[in-house]
mmCIF file of C-alpha atoms in Angstrom:
data_model
loop_
_atom_site.group_PDB
_atom_site.id
_atom_site.type_symbol
_atom_site.label_atom_id
_atom_site.label_comp_id
_atom_site.label_asym_id
_atom_site.label_seq_id
_atom_site.Cartn_x
_atom_site.Cartn_y
_atom_site.Cartn_z
ATOM 1 C CA UNK A 191 10.889 -33.021 45.549
ATOM 2 C CA UNK A 192 9.728 -34.605 48.858
ATOM 3 C CA UNK A 193 7.882 -37.908 48.579
ATOM 4 C CA UNK A 194 5.380 -36.718 51.201
ATOM 5 C CA UNK A 195 2.844 -34.470 49.478
ATOM 6 C CA UNK A 196 2.440 -32.151 52.467
ATOM 7 C CA UNK A 197 6.145 -31.462 52.943
ATOM 8 C CA UNK A 198 7.488 -28.136 51.733
ATOM 9 C CA UNK A 199 10.499 -27.647 49.475
ATOM 10 C CA UNK A 200 12.312 -24.817 47.757
ATOM 11 C CA UNK A 201 11.109 -24.500 44.159
ATOM 12 C CA UNK A 202 14.372 -22.752 43.298
ATOM 13 C CA UNK A 203 16.089 -26.129 43.668
ATOM 14 C CA UNK A 204 13.691 -27.607 41.101
ATOM 15 C CA UNK A 205 14.285 -24.674 38.762
ATOM 16 C CA UNK A 206 18.028 -25.013 39.290
ATOM 17 C CA UNK A 207 17.890 -28.611 38.088
ATOM 18 C CA UNK A 208 16.158 -27.485 34.886
ATOM 19 C CA UNK A 209 18.204 -24.455 33.844
ATOM 20 C CA UNK A 210 21.750 -24.284 32.472
ATOM 21 C CA UNK A 211 24.433 -24.799 35.127
ATOM 22 C CA UNK A 212 21.789 -24.461 37.847
ATOM 23 C CA UNK A 213 22.065 -20.682 37.593
ATOM 24 C CA UNK A 214 19.068 -18.473 38.397
ATOM 25 C CA UNK A 215 19.039 -14.693 38.549
ATOM 26 C CA UNK A 216 16.143 -14.130 40.929
ATOM 27 C CA UNK A 217 14.407 -10.760 40.719
ATOM 28 C CA UNK A 218 12.519 -9.061 43.565
ATOM 29 C CA UNK A 219 13.513 -11.924 45.866
ATOM 30 C CA UNK A 220 12.383 -10.130 49.039
ATOM 31 C CA UNK A 221 8.939 -9.216 47.722
ATOM 32 C CA UNK A 222 6.067 -11.740 47.676
ATOM 33 C CA UNK A 223 8.324 -14.674 48.471
ATOM 34 C CA UNK A 224 5.523 -17.131 47.716
ATOM 35 C CA UNK A 225 6.126 -16.382 44.024
ATOM 36 C CA UNK A 226 9.566 -16.751 42.429
ATOM 37 C CA UNK A 227 10.489 -14.720 39.357
ATOM 38 C CA UNK A 228 13.896 -15.287 37.796
ATOM 39 C CA UNK A 229 15.949 -15.110 34.627
ATOM 40 C CA UNK A 230 17.874 -18.139 33.395
ATOM 41 C CA UNK A 231 18.892 -20.096 30.318
ATOM 42 C CA UNK A 232 17.702 -23.473 29.098
ATOM 43 C CA UNK A 233 19.897 -25.068 26.460
ATOM 44 C CA UNK A 234 21.445 -21.657 25.878
ATOM 45 C CA UNK A 235 18.135 -19.851 25.356
ATOM 46 C CA UNK A 236 17.253 -17.033 27.790
ATOM 47 C CA UNK A 237 13.936 -17.547 29.593
ATOM 48 C CA UNK A 238 11.849 -16.026 32.347
ATOM 49 C CA UNK A 239 10.900 -18.375 35.182
ATOM 50 C CA UNK A 240 7.663 -17.904 37.134
ATOM 51 C CA UNK A 241 7.150 -20.376 39.977
ATOM 52 C CA UNK A 242 4.974 -20.838 43.030
ATOM 53 C CA UNK A 243 7.126 -21.205 46.145
ATOM 54 C CA UNK A 244 5.771 -23.923 48.496
ATOM 55 C CA UNK A 245 8.363 -22.924 51.065
ATOM 56 C CA UNK A 246 6.464 -19.683 51.670
ATOM 57 C CA UNK A 247 2.755 -19.798 52.596
ATOM 58 C CA UNK A 248 2.514 -23.177 50.868
ATOM 59 C CA UNK A 249 2.804 -21.467 47.495
ATOM 60 C CA UNK A 250 -0.610 -19.839 47.787
ATOM 61 C CA UNK A 251 -1.283 -16.955 45.389
ATOM 62 C CA UNK A 252 -2.076 -13.689 47.147
ATOM 63 C CA UNK A 253 -2.412 -10.104 45.937
ATOM 64 C CA UNK A 254 1.305 -9.318 46.101
ATOM 65 C CA UNK A 255 2.328 -12.576 44.410
ATOM 66 C CA UNK A 256 -0.138 -11.875 41.599
ATOM 67 C CA UNK A 257 1.172 -8.346 41.135
ATOM 68 C CA UNK A 258 4.804 -9.467 41.201
ATOM 69 C CA UNK A 259 4.243 -12.203 38.631
ATOM 70 C CA UNK A 260 2.158 -9.973 36.343
ATOM 71 C CA UNK A 261 4.829 -7.268 36.245
ATOM 72 C CA UNK A 262 7.520 -9.844 35.498
ATOM 73 C CA UNK A 263 5.481 -11.508 32.746
ATOM 74 C CA UNK A 264 4.857 -8.134 31.114
ATOM 75 C CA UNK A 265 8.603 -7.416 31.202
ATOM 76 C CA UNK A 266 9.464 -10.782 29.656
ATOM 77 C CA UNK A 267 6.895 -10.222 26.936
ATOM 78 C CA UNK A 268 8.306 -6.762 26.255
ATOM 79 C CA UNK A 269 11.832 -8.134 25.813
ATOM 80 C CA UNK A 270 10.811 -11.283 23.923
ATOM 81 C CA UNK A 271 11.778 -13.773 26.643
ATOM 82 C CA UNK A 272 9.955 -17.126 26.614
ATOM 83 C CA UNK A 273 8.175 -17.997 29.858
ATOM 84 C CA UNK A 274 8.602 -21.218 31.816
ATOM 85 C CA UNK A 275 6.008 -21.580 34.575
ATOM 86 C CA UNK A 276 6.436 -24.068 37.432
ATOM 87 C CA UNK A 277 3.154 -24.693 39.223
ATOM 88 C CA UNK A 278 2.598 -25.960 42.759
ATOM 89 C CA UNK A 279 -0.145 -24.028 44.514
ATOM 90 C CA UNK A 280 -3.335 -24.660 46.496
ATOM 91 C CA UNK A 281 -4.916 -21.660 44.764
ATOM 92 C CA UNK A 282 -5.701 -18.091 45.755
ATOM 93 C CA UNK A 283 -5.517 -16.830 49.334
ATOM 94 C CA UNK A 284 -9.046 -16.335 50.703
ATOM 95 C CA UNK A 285 -10.193 -13.798 53.267
ATOM 96 C CA UNK A 286 -11.370 -10.239 53.712
ATOM 97 C CA UNK A 287 -7.794 -9.036 54.222
ATOM 98 C CA UNK A 288 -6.847 -10.255 50.780
ATOM 99 C CA UNK A 289 -9.965 -8.713 49.312
ATOM 100 C CA UNK A 290 -8.930 -5.362 50.773
ATOM 101 C CA UNK A 291 -5.408 -5.906 49.411
ATOM 102 C CA UNK A 292 -6.867 -6.281 45.929
ATOM 103 C CA UNK A 293 -6.424 -10.004 45.296
ATOM 104 C CA UNK A 294 -9.235 -9.991 42.733
ATOM 105 C CA UNK A 295 -7.798 -7.012 40.868
ATOM 106 C CA UNK A 296 -4.226 -8.292 40.957
ATOM 107 C CA UNK A 297 -5.359 -11.835 40.149
ATOM 108 C CA UNK A 298 -7.111 -10.439 37.084
ATOM 109 C CA UNK A 299 -3.876 -8.656 36.137
ATOM 110 C CA UNK A 300 -2.037 -11.971 36.338
ATOM 111 C CA UNK A 301 -4.623 -13.580 34.062
ATOM 112 C CA UNK A 302 -4.320 -10.674 31.654
ATOM 113 C CA UNK A 303 -0.522 -10.841 31.654
ATOM 114 C CA UNK A 304 -0.411 -14.528 30.769
ATOM 115 C CA UNK A 305 -3.194 -14.255 28.196
ATOM 116 C CA UNK A 306 -1.611 -11.203 26.584
ATOM 117 C CA UNK A 307 1.969 -12.477 26.405
ATOM 118 C CA UNK A 308 2.973 -13.315 22.835
ATOM 119 C CA UNK A 309 6.229 -15.064 23.677
ATOM 120 C CA UNK A 310 6.491 -18.875 23.885
ATOM 121 C CA UNK A 311 4.819 -20.032 27.109
ATOM 122 C CA UNK A 312 5.473 -23.397 28.764
ATOM 123 C CA UNK A 313 3.939 -24.788 31.946
ATOM 124 C CA UNK A 314 4.965 -27.652 34.218
ATOM 125 C CA UNK A 315 2.621 -28.690 37.041
ATOM 126 C CA UNK A 316 4.963 -30.106 39.649
ATOM 127 C CA UNK A 317 2.686 -31.245 42.450
ATOM 128 C CA UNK A 318 -0.703 -29.512 42.553
ATOM 129 C CA UNK A 319 -2.904 -26.842 41.024
ATOM 130 C CA UNK A 320 -6.298 -26.263 42.599
ATOM 131 C CA UNK A 321 -9.162 -23.873 42.071
ATOM 132 C CA UNK A 322 -8.611 -20.675 40.142
ATOM 133 C CA UNK A 323 -4.896 -21.414 39.936
ATOM 134 C CA UNK A 324 -5.599 -24.195 37.430
ATOM 135 C CA UNK A 325 -6.533 -21.509 34.916
ATOM 136 C CA UNK A 326 -4.452 -18.589 36.179
ATOM 137 C CA UNK A 327 -0.996 -20.189 36.195
ATOM 138 C CA UNK A 328 -0.498 -20.192 32.420
ATOM 139 C CA UNK A 329 -3.103 -22.778 31.511
ATOM 140 C CA UNK A 330 -3.876 -24.009 28.012
ATOM 141 C CA UNK A 331 -7.013 -21.853 28.167
ATOM 142 C CA UNK A 332 -4.836 -18.764 28.615
ATOM 143 C CA UNK A 333 -2.660 -19.669 25.657
ATOM 144 C CA UNK A 334 0.130 -21.856 27.021
ATOM 145 C CA UNK A 335 1.883 -23.361 24.008
ATOM 146 C CA UNK A 336 2.606 -26.580 25.876
ATOM 147 C CA UNK A 337 1.620 -27.741 29.349
ATOM 148 C CA UNK A 338 3.321 -30.645 31.081
ATOM 149 C CA UNK A 339 2.628 -32.349 34.402
ATOM 150 C CA UNK A 340 4.657 -34.642 36.596
ATOM 151 C CA UNK A 341 3.103 -38.070 37.262
ATOM 152 C CA UNK A 342 2.055 -37.308 40.848
ATOM 153 C CA UNK A 343 0.529 -33.915 40.073
ATOM 154 C CA UNK A 344 -3.035 -33.176 41.183
ATOM 155 C CA UNK A 345 -5.091 -30.794 39.050
ATOM 156 C CA UNK A 346 -8.662 -29.903 39.924
ATOM 157 C CA UNK A 347 -11.193 -27.625 41.585
ATOM 158 C CA UNK A 348 -10.016 -28.443 45.106
ATOM 159 C CA UNK A 349 -7.950 -30.932 47.087
ATOM 160 C CA UNK A 350 -9.421 -34.385 47.624
ATOM 161 C CA UNK A 351 -10.014 -33.886 51.361
ATOM 162 C CA UNK A 352 -12.031 -30.708 50.874
ATOM 163 C CA UNK A 353 -14.029 -32.192 48.001
ATOM 164 C CA UNK A 354 -14.836 -35.383 49.892
ATOM 165 C CA UNK A 355 -15.819 -33.390 52.983
ATOM 166 C CA UNK A 356 -18.423 -31.550 50.916
ATOM 167 C CA UNK A 357 -19.700 -34.350 48.672
ATOM 168 C CA UNK A 358 -19.769 -37.108 51.299
ATOM 169 C CA UNK A 359 -20.436 -35.100 54.452
ATOM 170 C CA UNK A 360 -23.495 -37.106 55.503
ATOM 171 C CA UNK A 361 -21.820 -40.453 54.879
ATOM 172 C CA UNK A 362 -18.852 -39.390 56.965
ATOM 173 C CA UNK A 363 -21.066 -38.149 59.803
ATOM 174 C CA UNK A 364 -22.943 -41.471 59.851
ATOM 175 C CA UNK A 365 -19.848 -43.673 59.620
ATOM 176 C CA UNK A 366 -18.629 -45.534 62.737
ATOM 177 C CA UNK A 367 -15.067 -44.884 61.532
ATOM 178 C CA UNK A 368 -15.082 -41.540 59.713
ATOM 179 C CA UNK A 369 -11.280 -41.349 59.618
ATOM 180 C CA UNK A 370 -10.936 -44.591 57.682
ATOM 181 C CA UNK A 371 -13.810 -43.693 55.374
ATOM 182 C CA UNK A 372 -12.326 -40.252 54.726
ATOM 183 C CA UNK A 373 -8.979 -41.777 53.750
ATOM 184 C CA UNK A 374 -10.689 -44.276 51.435
ATOM 185 C CA UNK A 375 -12.897 -41.688 49.755
ATOM 186 C CA UNK A 376 -9.974 -39.268 49.458
ATOM 187 C CA UNK A 377 -7.863 -41.826 47.629
ATOM 188 C CA UNK A 378 -10.727 -42.739 45.303
ATOM 189 C CA UNK A 379 -11.511 -39.092 44.506
ATOM 190 C CA UNK A 380 -7.873 -38.243 43.818
ATOM 191 C CA UNK A 381 -7.422 -41.293 41.589
ATOM 192 C CA UNK A 382 -10.518 -40.507 39.531
ATOM 193 C CA UNK A 383 -10.544 -36.725 39.365
ATOM 194 C CA UNK A 384 -7.176 -35.211 40.274
ATOM 195 C CA UNK A 385 -4.446 -37.326 38.714
ATOM 196 C CA UNK A 386 -2.232 -36.070 35.905
ATOM 197 C CA UNK A 387 -3.416 -38.689 33.405
ATOM 198 C CA UNK A 388 -7.015 -37.541 33.878
ATOM 199 C CA UNK A 389 -5.875 -33.948 33.334
ATOM 200 C CA UNK A 390 -4.112 -34.982 30.131
ATOM 201 C CA UNK A 391 -7.178 -36.866 28.910
ATOM 202 C CA UNK A 392 -9.301 -33.768 29.574
ATOM 203 C CA UNK A 393 -6.857 -31.554 27.685
ATOM 204 C CA UNK A 394 -5.631 -29.518 30.656
ATOM 205 C CA UNK A 395 -2.069 -30.702 29.981
ATOM 206 C CA UNK A 396 -0.438 -31.974 26.811
ATOM 207 C CA UNK A 397 1.842 -34.592 28.297
ATOM 208 C CA UNK A 398 2.709 -36.286 31.571
ATOM 209 C CA UNK A 399 6.492 -36.393 31.902
ATOM 210 C CA UNK A 400 8.945 -37.839 34.394
ATOM 211 C CA UNK A 401 10.758 -35.220 36.487
ATOM 212 C CA UNK A 402 14.081 -36.345 35.004
ATOM 213 C CA UNK A 403 12.773 -35.536 31.507
ATOM 214 C CA UNK A 404 11.727 -31.975 32.334
ATOM 215 C CA UNK A 405 14.817 -30.122 31.192
ATOM 216 C CA UNK A 406 15.026 -32.072 27.926
ATOM 217 C CA UNK A 407 11.323 -31.593 27.140
ATOM 218 C CA UNK A 408 11.488 -27.866 27.866
ATOM 219 C CA UNK A 409 14.613 -27.478 25.729
ATOM 220 C CA UNK A 410 12.905 -29.345 22.884
ATOM 221 C CA UNK A 411 9.748 -27.224 23.215
ATOM 222 C CA UNK A 412 11.680 -23.952 23.253
ATOM 223 C CA UNK A 413 13.548 -25.005 20.125
ATOM 224 C CA UNK A 414 10.354 -26.033 18.352
ATOM 225 C CA UNK A 415 8.571 -22.792 19.242
ATOM 226 C CA UNK A 416 11.545 -20.706 18.171
ATOM 227 C CA UNK A 417 11.293 -21.899 14.588
#
């Protein structure tokens, strides 16, 4: 995972570090590449992996990504495969083109798929989850059995810069140094509203875990939910 929050990475490398022997069987790899769907094992147990792909479109959720994930989730539920969801997305793709493509309809199908799945469902927020994606990507509200977040994860309605630009627009316009003020307000907003500990305190996630603990915590959770 890059230290710089705006740098892209391949989520398949993160998934590979979590699953047995680093082996992923990716399905529909050439369709909706901003969403990864794959089969793997964790501690010997077969699982379905659903992951936003920051390497493609920043991991944004569009109509095709929603449809792809929903179909995969339904298949995993049908065959009794637990779901492991890796989240790093700025939210849903806006725009009239996406509206025509059916992003609302397919986004609703993704919500329905997660909510309707009766298999064990685990979520890990890797770096960010904003807007509707906070709920849609297997949130506690949709029935996730356990939700984890990495320490640097940001979870909220929108990114700090966008929120500050709306809330403090007049202060920024009146400031002699709007760039410095923006950076200061951004940091304060993120620290108070977006950090993983705040999300845990609010009940959006169950536990903040170190990246190195992810595989062990998922293996433990899968074992506990199996019994």
